[in-house]
């Protein structure tokens, strides 16, 4: 199918997903083979061994690059594997500028895995692009950021930082997991790489772990393919199929996530037991104007400070019935978690305090359930918190 000019919703369903030429099957087949027959040494039909390439994985990668508007896509066995592979394209002694607010697993890779190996990272608040330009040093080889960030939902100016990176001849990698290509396409703003945990919104059903990198640069893509093959950090064909299946409803799901989150953010902002709400769709959010410029919607993630500290937060999280207390995000079901204890426990206590991740801080992944039911469920949590 010719995909040029097609809308994102259509690309989700059709990009790189032609009917099977042998059977006519509408759904992409799962190629479970680990090896592929060759007519002779080196004479294959595009595949020789599934660690190096697999037809189902190729279909997923083709859909992802169409959605993000890239030239190359490389699928991995997890979001952490995708992140690690990007960083392993660097060498010991190189320096990376990193947004001060990133997923705890990403911080762990920088601080606990690659720092001893010799990769130097500086974490800084990138809401002011001038700080990014000033922090670039002679050994800086990459800029890495999330926007919206996890869990503070900071909004960074991708275009401004991309221009700084371009002038310094440094690639910019943007983790687009929270926004998805339905709400934001970082490559359109000048980013070099887009990283995803496909575990989250892209799959959308909390039943797959996966990751991906979409690149605009040929040399970087070649390096990532080499690392994907050499490290073996590949997704299974079945997981690729599952993400493709999830992608088909990404458009409609993201509309409902945003719809529900907007309403709940307003409810939280007015609630007497809430100290602060972090949601880019609220005019009170510091990044509201920037989010409105570079995003098509503020997303489905909300964070807030609950009055009463840890005891209130624990009571809240134990009392909700629809908002399940669980890590991860982006599924059709609503989740609630305590970053200081759960997703961001790997951050040092002083780093969490500097960011504002306190004992009463709760992160919500707003699902696609009926929003009135979600309102009532939050009130159930608030009622429990009041009685601690």
Short mmCIF file of N, CA, C and O in Angstrom, two decimals, residues 134-221:
data_model
loop_
_atom_site.label_atom_id
_atom_site.label_comp_id
_atom_site.label_asym_id
_atom_site.label_seq_id
_atom_site.Cartn_x
_atom_site.Cartn_y
_atom_site.Cartn_z
N UNK A 134 25.08 25.71 27.41
CA UNK A 134 26.20 26.01 28.31
C UNK A 134 26.84 24.74 28.88
O UNK A 134 28.02 24.74 29.23
N UNK A 135 26.08 23.64 28.95
CA UNK A 135 26.58 22.41 29.56
C UNK A 135 27.34 21.53 28.57
O UNK A 135 27.98 20.55 28.98
N UNK A 136 27.28 21.85 27.29
CA UNK A 136 27.99 21.05 26.29
C UNK A 136 29.49 21.25 26.44
O UNK A 136 29.98 22.38 26.52
N UNK A 137 30.20 20.14 26.54
CA UNK A 137 31.65 20.18 26.68
C UNK A 137 32.34 19.51 25.52
O UNK A 137 31.69 18.99 24.60
N UNK A 138 33.67 19.48 25.53
CA UNK A 138 34.42 18.90 24.41
C UNK A 138 34.21 17.40 24.25
O UNK A 138 34.44 16.85 23.17
N UNK A 139 33.76 16.73 25.32
CA UNK A 139 33.54 15.28 25.23
C UNK A 139 32.06 14.91 25.06
O UNK A 139 31.72 13.72 25.03
N UNK A 140 31.19 15.91 24.97
CA UNK A 140 29.76 15.63 24.85
C UNK A 140 29.45 15.02 23.49
O UNK A 140 29.77 15.61 22.45
N UNK A 141 28.83 13.87 23.49
CA UNK A 141 28.56 13.14 22.24
C UNK A 141 27.09 12.83 22.04
O UNK A 141 26.71 12.27 21.00
N UNK A 142 26.24 13.18 23.02
CA UNK A 142 24.82 12.88 22.89
C UNK A 142 24.03 13.73 23.89
O UNK A 142 24.52 14.02 24.98
N UNK A 143 22.83 14.14 23.48
CA UNK A 143 21.87 14.77 24.38
C UNK A 143 20.67 13.85 24.46
O UNK A 143 20.15 13.39 23.43
N UNK A 144 20.23 13.57 25.68
CA UNK A 144 19.12 12.63 25.90
C UNK A 144 18.06 13.30 26.76
O UNK A 144 18.36 13.86 27.81
N UNK A 145 16.81 13.22 26.32
CA UNK A 145 15.72 13.80 27.12
C UNK A 145 14.43 13.03 26.92
O UNK A 145 14.25 12.30 25.95
N UNK A 146 13.55 13.19 27.89
CA UNK A 146 12.17 12.73 27.80
C UNK A 146 11.28 13.96 27.83
O UNK A 146 11.52 14.87 28.61
N UNK A 147 10.26 13.98 27.00
CA UNK A 147 9.27 15.05 27.08
C UNK A 147 7.94 14.54 26.53
O UNK A 147 7.90 14.08 25.38
N UNK A 148 6.88 14.52 27.35
CA UNK A 148 6.85 14.81 28.77
C UNK A 148 7.75 13.85 29.54
O UNK A 148 7.89 12.70 29.17
N UNK A 149 8.33 14.36 30.64
CA UNK A 149 9.28 13.57 31.40
C UNK A 149 8.57 12.70 32.43
O UNK A 149 7.39 12.89 32.73
N UNK A 150 9.31 11.76 32.97
CA UNK A 150 8.77 10.79 33.90
C UNK A 150 9.47 10.89 35.25
O UNK A 150 10.68 10.65 35.32
N UNK A 151 8.79 11.26 36.34
CA UNK A 151 7.33 11.36 36.49
C UNK A 151 6.81 12.80 36.63
O UNK A 151 5.62 13.00 36.87
N UNK A 152 7.70 13.80 36.50
CA UNK A 152 7.29 15.18 36.78
C UNK A 152 6.56 15.84 35.62
O UNK A 152 6.04 16.94 35.75
N UNK A 153 6.54 15.16 34.45
CA UNK A 153 5.84 15.66 33.27
C UNK A 153 6.33 17.04 32.84
O UNK A 153 5.55 17.91 32.45
N UNK A 154 7.66 17.22 32.91
CA UNK A 154 8.25 18.44 32.37
C UNK A 154 8.16 18.42 30.85
O UNK A 154 8.19 17.37 30.22
N UNK A 155 8.06 19.62 30.28
CA UNK A 155 8.02 19.76 28.83
C UNK A 155 9.27 20.49 28.37
O UNK A 155 9.56 21.59 28.84
N UNK A 156 10.03 19.87 27.48
CA UNK A 156 11.25 20.47 26.95
C UNK A 156 11.03 20.87 25.50
O UNK A 156 10.33 20.18 24.74
N UNK A 157 11.65 21.96 25.11
CA UNK A 157 11.52 22.50 23.75
C UNK A 157 12.40 21.69 22.81
O UNK A 157 13.61 21.92 22.69
N UNK A 158 11.80 20.74 22.11
CA UNK A 158 12.58 19.84 21.26
C UNK A 158 13.28 20.61 20.15
O UNK A 158 14.47 20.39 19.88
N UNK A 159 12.57 21.51 19.49
CA UNK A 159 13.16 22.24 18.36
C UNK A 159 14.35 23.08 18.80
O UNK A 159 15.39 23.10 18.12
N UNK A 160 14.23 23.78 19.92
CA UNK A 160 15.33 24.63 20.38
C UNK A 160 16.55 23.80 20.77
O UNK A 160 17.69 24.14 20.43
N UNK A 161 16.32 22.69 21.47
CA UNK A 161 17.44 21.84 21.88
C UNK A 161 18.03 21.12 20.68
O UNK A 161 19.26 20.94 20.59
N UNK A 162 17.20 20.74 19.72
CA UNK A 162 17.70 20.11 18.50
C UNK A 162 18.60 21.06 17.72
O UNK A 162 19.61 20.63 17.14
N UNK A 163 18.25 22.33 17.70
CA UNK A 163 19.07 23.32 16.99
C UNK A 163 20.42 23.49 17.69
O UNK A 163 21.47 23.59 17.04
N UNK A 164 20.41 23.50 19.01
CA UNK A 164 21.66 23.57 19.77
C UNK A 164 22.51 22.34 19.48
O UNK A 164 23.73 22.44 19.26
N UNK A 165 21.88 21.18 19.46
CA UNK A 165 22.60 19.93 19.18
C UNK A 165 23.17 19.94 17.77
O UNK A 165 24.31 19.50 17.54
N UNK A 166 22.39 20.43 16.81
CA UNK A 166 22.85 20.47 15.41
C UNK A 166 24.08 21.35 15.27
O UNK A 166 25.06 20.97 14.60
N UNK A 167 24.05 22.51 15.89
CA UNK A 167 25.19 23.43 15.79
C UNK A 167 26.44 22.85 16.44
O UNK A 167 27.57 23.15 16.04
N UNK A 168 26.25 22.00 17.46
CA UNK A 168 27.38 21.37 18.14
C UNK A 168 27.75 20.03 17.50
O UNK A 168 28.67 19.36 17.97
N UNK A 169 27.00 19.65 16.46
CA UNK A 169 27.22 18.38 15.76
C UNK A 169 27.08 17.19 16.72
O UNK A 169 27.88 16.25 16.71
N UNK A 170 26.04 17.26 17.56
CA UNK A 170 25.75 16.22 18.54
C UNK A 170 24.34 15.69 18.29
O UNK A 170 23.41 16.48 18.13
N UNK A 171 24.14 14.38 18.25
CA UNK A 171 22.77 13.87 18.07
C UNK A 171 21.91 14.12 19.30
O UNK A 171 22.40 14.13 20.44
N UNK A 172 20.62 14.31 19.06
CA UNK A 172 19.64 14.46 20.12
C UNK A 172 18.72 13.25 20.10
O UNK A 172 18.09 12.95 19.07
N UNK A 173 18.63 12.55 21.23
CA UNK A 173 17.72 11.42 21.37
C UNK A 173 16.56 11.82 22.27
O UNK A 173 16.77 12.36 23.36
N UNK A 174 15.34 11.56 21.82
CA UNK A 174 14.14 11.92 22.59
C UNK A 174 13.36 10.65 22.89
O UNK A 174 12.95 9.92 21.97
N UNK A 175 13.16 10.38 24.17
CA UNK A 175 12.28 9.29 24.58
C UNK A 175 10.85 9.78 24.44
O UNK A 175 10.41 10.67 25.18
N UNK A 176 10.13 9.18 23.49
CA UNK A 176 8.79 9.64 23.15
C UNK A 176 7.71 8.70 23.68
O UNK A 176 6.58 8.70 23.19
N UNK A 177 8.07 7.91 24.69
CA UNK A 177 7.15 6.89 25.20
C UNK A 177 5.84 7.49 25.71
O UNK A 177 4.76 6.96 25.43
N UNK A 178 5.92 8.58 26.48
CA UNK A 178 4.71 9.17 27.06
C UNK A 178 3.79 9.77 26.00
O UNK A 178 2.57 9.69 26.12
N UNK A 179 4.36 10.39 24.99
CA UNK A 179 3.54 11.11 24.01
C UNK A 179 3.05 10.20 22.89
O UNK A 179 1.91 10.36 22.42
N UNK A 180 3.88 9.28 22.44
CA UNK A 180 3.66 8.45 21.25
C UNK A 180 3.65 9.34 20.00
O UNK A 180 3.41 10.57 20.09
N UNK A 181 3.84 8.75 18.82
CA UNK A 181 3.80 9.56 17.59
C UNK A 181 2.42 10.12 17.28
O UNK A 181 2.29 11.00 16.42
N UNK A 182 1.40 9.68 17.99
CA UNK A 182 0.07 10.25 17.77
C UNK A 182 -0.01 11.67 18.31
O UNK A 182 -0.80 12.49 17.80
N UNK A 183 0.78 11.98 19.32
CA UNK A 183 0.73 13.31 19.93
C UNK A 183 1.96 14.15 19.64
O UNK A 183 1.91 15.38 19.76
N UNK A 184 3.06 13.50 19.25
CA UNK A 184 4.32 14.25 19.08
C UNK A 184 5.30 13.44 18.24
O UNK A 184 5.46 12.23 18.46
N UNK A 185 5.94 14.10 17.26
CA UNK A 185 6.94 13.43 16.43
C UNK A 185 8.26 14.20 16.53
O UNK A 185 8.48 15.17 15.79
N UNK A 186 9.15 13.80 17.42
CA UNK A 186 10.38 14.55 17.67
C UNK A 186 11.27 14.74 16.44
O UNK A 186 11.96 15.75 16.34
N UNK A 187 11.27 13.78 15.52
CA UNK A 187 12.10 13.93 14.33
C UNK A 187 11.67 15.14 13.50
O UNK A 187 12.49 15.78 12.84
N UNK A 188 10.38 15.46 13.54
CA UNK A 188 9.88 16.64 12.81
C UNK A 188 10.45 17.93 13.38
O UNK A 188 10.48 18.96 12.69
N UNK A 189 10.89 17.90 14.64
CA UNK A 189 11.44 19.09 15.30
C UNK A 189 12.96 19.10 15.29
O UNK A 189 13.58 19.96 15.90
N UNK A 190 13.57 18.12 14.61
CA UNK A 190 15.02 18.12 14.45
C UNK A 190 15.77 17.10 15.28
O UNK A 190 17.00 17.06 15.23
N UNK A 191 15.08 16.27 16.06
CA UNK A 191 15.76 15.23 16.82
C UNK A 191 16.40 14.22 15.87
O UNK A 191 15.94 14.03 14.73
N UNK A 192 17.46 13.56 16.35
CA UNK A 192 18.15 12.55 15.54
C UNK A 192 17.60 11.15 15.77
O UNK A 192 17.57 10.33 14.86
N UNK A 193 17.17 10.90 17.01
CA UNK A 193 16.70 9.58 17.39
C UNK A 193 15.44 9.71 18.24
O UNK A 193 15.31 10.63 19.03
N UNK A 194 14.53 8.77 18.06
CA UNK A 194 13.36 8.65 18.93
C UNK A 194 13.40 7.27 19.57
O UNK A 194 13.61 6.27 18.89
N UNK A 195 13.23 7.23 20.88
CA UNK A 195 13.27 5.98 21.61
C UNK A 195 11.90 5.70 22.22
O UNK A 195 11.22 6.62 22.68
N UNK A 196 11.50 4.43 22.20
CA UNK A 196 10.23 4.02 22.79
C UNK A 196 10.39 2.78 23.64
O UNK A 196 11.16 1.88 23.29
N UNK A 197 9.67 2.75 24.73
CA UNK A 197 9.33 1.48 25.36
C UNK A 197 8.02 1.06 24.72
O UNK A 197 6.96 1.64 25.03
N UNK A 198 8.06 0.11 23.81
CA UNK A 198 6.83 -0.34 23.14
C UNK A 198 5.93 -1.10 24.10
O UNK A 198 4.76 -1.37 23.79
N UNK A 199 6.47 -1.42 25.28
CA UNK A 199 5.69 -2.02 26.36
C UNK A 199 4.48 -1.17 26.69
O UNK A 199 3.42 -1.70 27.06
N UNK A 200 4.62 0.14 26.55
CA UNK A 200 3.65 1.09 27.08
C UNK A 200 2.52 1.35 26.08
O UNK A 200 1.83 0.44 25.66
N UNK A 201 2.34 2.60 25.65
CA UNK A 201 1.18 2.95 24.84
C UNK A 201 1.16 2.25 23.48
O UNK A 201 0.08 1.92 22.98
N UNK A 202 2.32 2.04 22.87
CA UNK A 202 2.31 1.48 21.52
C UNK A 202 1.65 0.11 21.51
O UNK A 202 0.83 -0.20 20.65
N UNK A 203 2.01 -0.73 22.47
CA UNK A 203 1.32 -2.01 22.59
C UNK A 203 -0.03 -1.82 23.27
O UNK A 203 -1.05 -2.30 22.78
N UNK A 204 -0.03 -1.17 24.42
CA UNK A 204 -1.27 -0.69 25.02
C UNK A 204 -2.09 -1.69 25.80
O UNK A 204 -3.18 -1.33 26.27
N UNK A 205 -1.62 -2.92 25.98
CA UNK A 205 -2.46 -3.91 26.66
C UNK A 205 -1.73 -4.64 27.79
O UNK A 205 -2.20 -5.67 28.26
N UNK A 206 -0.59 -4.11 28.21
CA UNK A 206 0.13 -4.63 29.38
C UNK A 206 0.46 -6.12 29.28
O UNK A 206 0.42 -6.84 30.28
N UNK A 207 0.78 -6.57 28.07
CA UNK A 207 1.09 -7.99 27.90
C UNK A 207 2.35 -8.23 27.06
O UNK A 207 2.59 -9.36 26.61
N UNK A 208 3.14 -7.20 26.84
CA UNK A 208 4.37 -7.31 26.05
C UNK A 208 5.43 -6.41 26.68
O UNK A 208 5.12 -5.32 27.17
N UNK A 209 6.68 -6.86 26.64
CA UNK A 209 7.82 -6.00 26.95
C UNK A 209 8.62 -5.82 25.68
O UNK A 209 8.98 -6.81 25.02
N UNK A 210 8.88 -4.57 25.30
CA UNK A 210 9.62 -4.32 24.06
C UNK A 210 10.11 -2.89 24.00
O UNK A 210 9.76 -2.04 24.82
N UNK A 211 10.94 -2.61 23.02
CA UNK A 211 11.48 -1.27 22.82
C UNK A 211 11.80 -1.04 21.35
O UNK A 211 11.77 -1.97 20.54
N UNK A 212 12.10 0.21 21.01
CA UNK A 212 12.43 0.54 19.64
C UNK A 212 13.18 1.86 19.58
O UNK A 212 13.02 2.72 20.45
N UNK A 213 14.00 2.00 18.55
CA UNK A 213 14.66 3.26 18.23
C UNK A 213 14.35 3.59 16.78
O UNK A 213 14.50 2.72 15.90
N UNK A 214 13.91 4.82 16.53
CA UNK A 214 13.68 5.28 15.16
C UNK A 214 14.72 6.35 14.88
O UNK A 214 14.89 7.28 15.68
N UNK A 215 15.42 6.21 13.76
CA UNK A 215 16.55 7.09 13.46
C UNK A 215 16.38 7.78 12.12
O UNK A 215 15.74 7.26 11.21
N UNK A 216 16.97 8.97 12.03
CA UNK A 216 16.97 9.71 10.77
C UNK A 216 18.32 9.65 10.09
O UNK A 216 18.47 10.10 8.95
N UNK A 217 19.32 9.07 10.78
CA UNK A 217 20.69 9.05 10.28
C UNK A 217 21.08 7.64 9.87
O UNK A 217 20.93 6.69 10.65
N UNK A 218 21.62 7.48 8.66
CA UNK A 218 21.96 6.16 8.13
C UNK A 218 23.05 5.49 8.95
O UNK A 218 22.96 4.30 9.28
N UNK A 219 24.10 6.23 9.30
CA UNK A 219 25.23 5.65 10.03
C UNK A 219 24.80 5.19 11.42
O UNK A 219 25.20 4.11 11.87
N UNK A 220 24.00 6.00 12.09
CA UNK A 220 23.52 5.62 13.42
C UNK A 220 22.65 4.37 13.34
O UNK A 220 22.75 3.46 14.17
N UNK A 221 21.78 4.32 12.33
CA UNK A 221 20.91 3.16 12.17
C UNK A 221 21.73 1.89 11.90
O UNK A 221 21.43 0.82 12.45
#
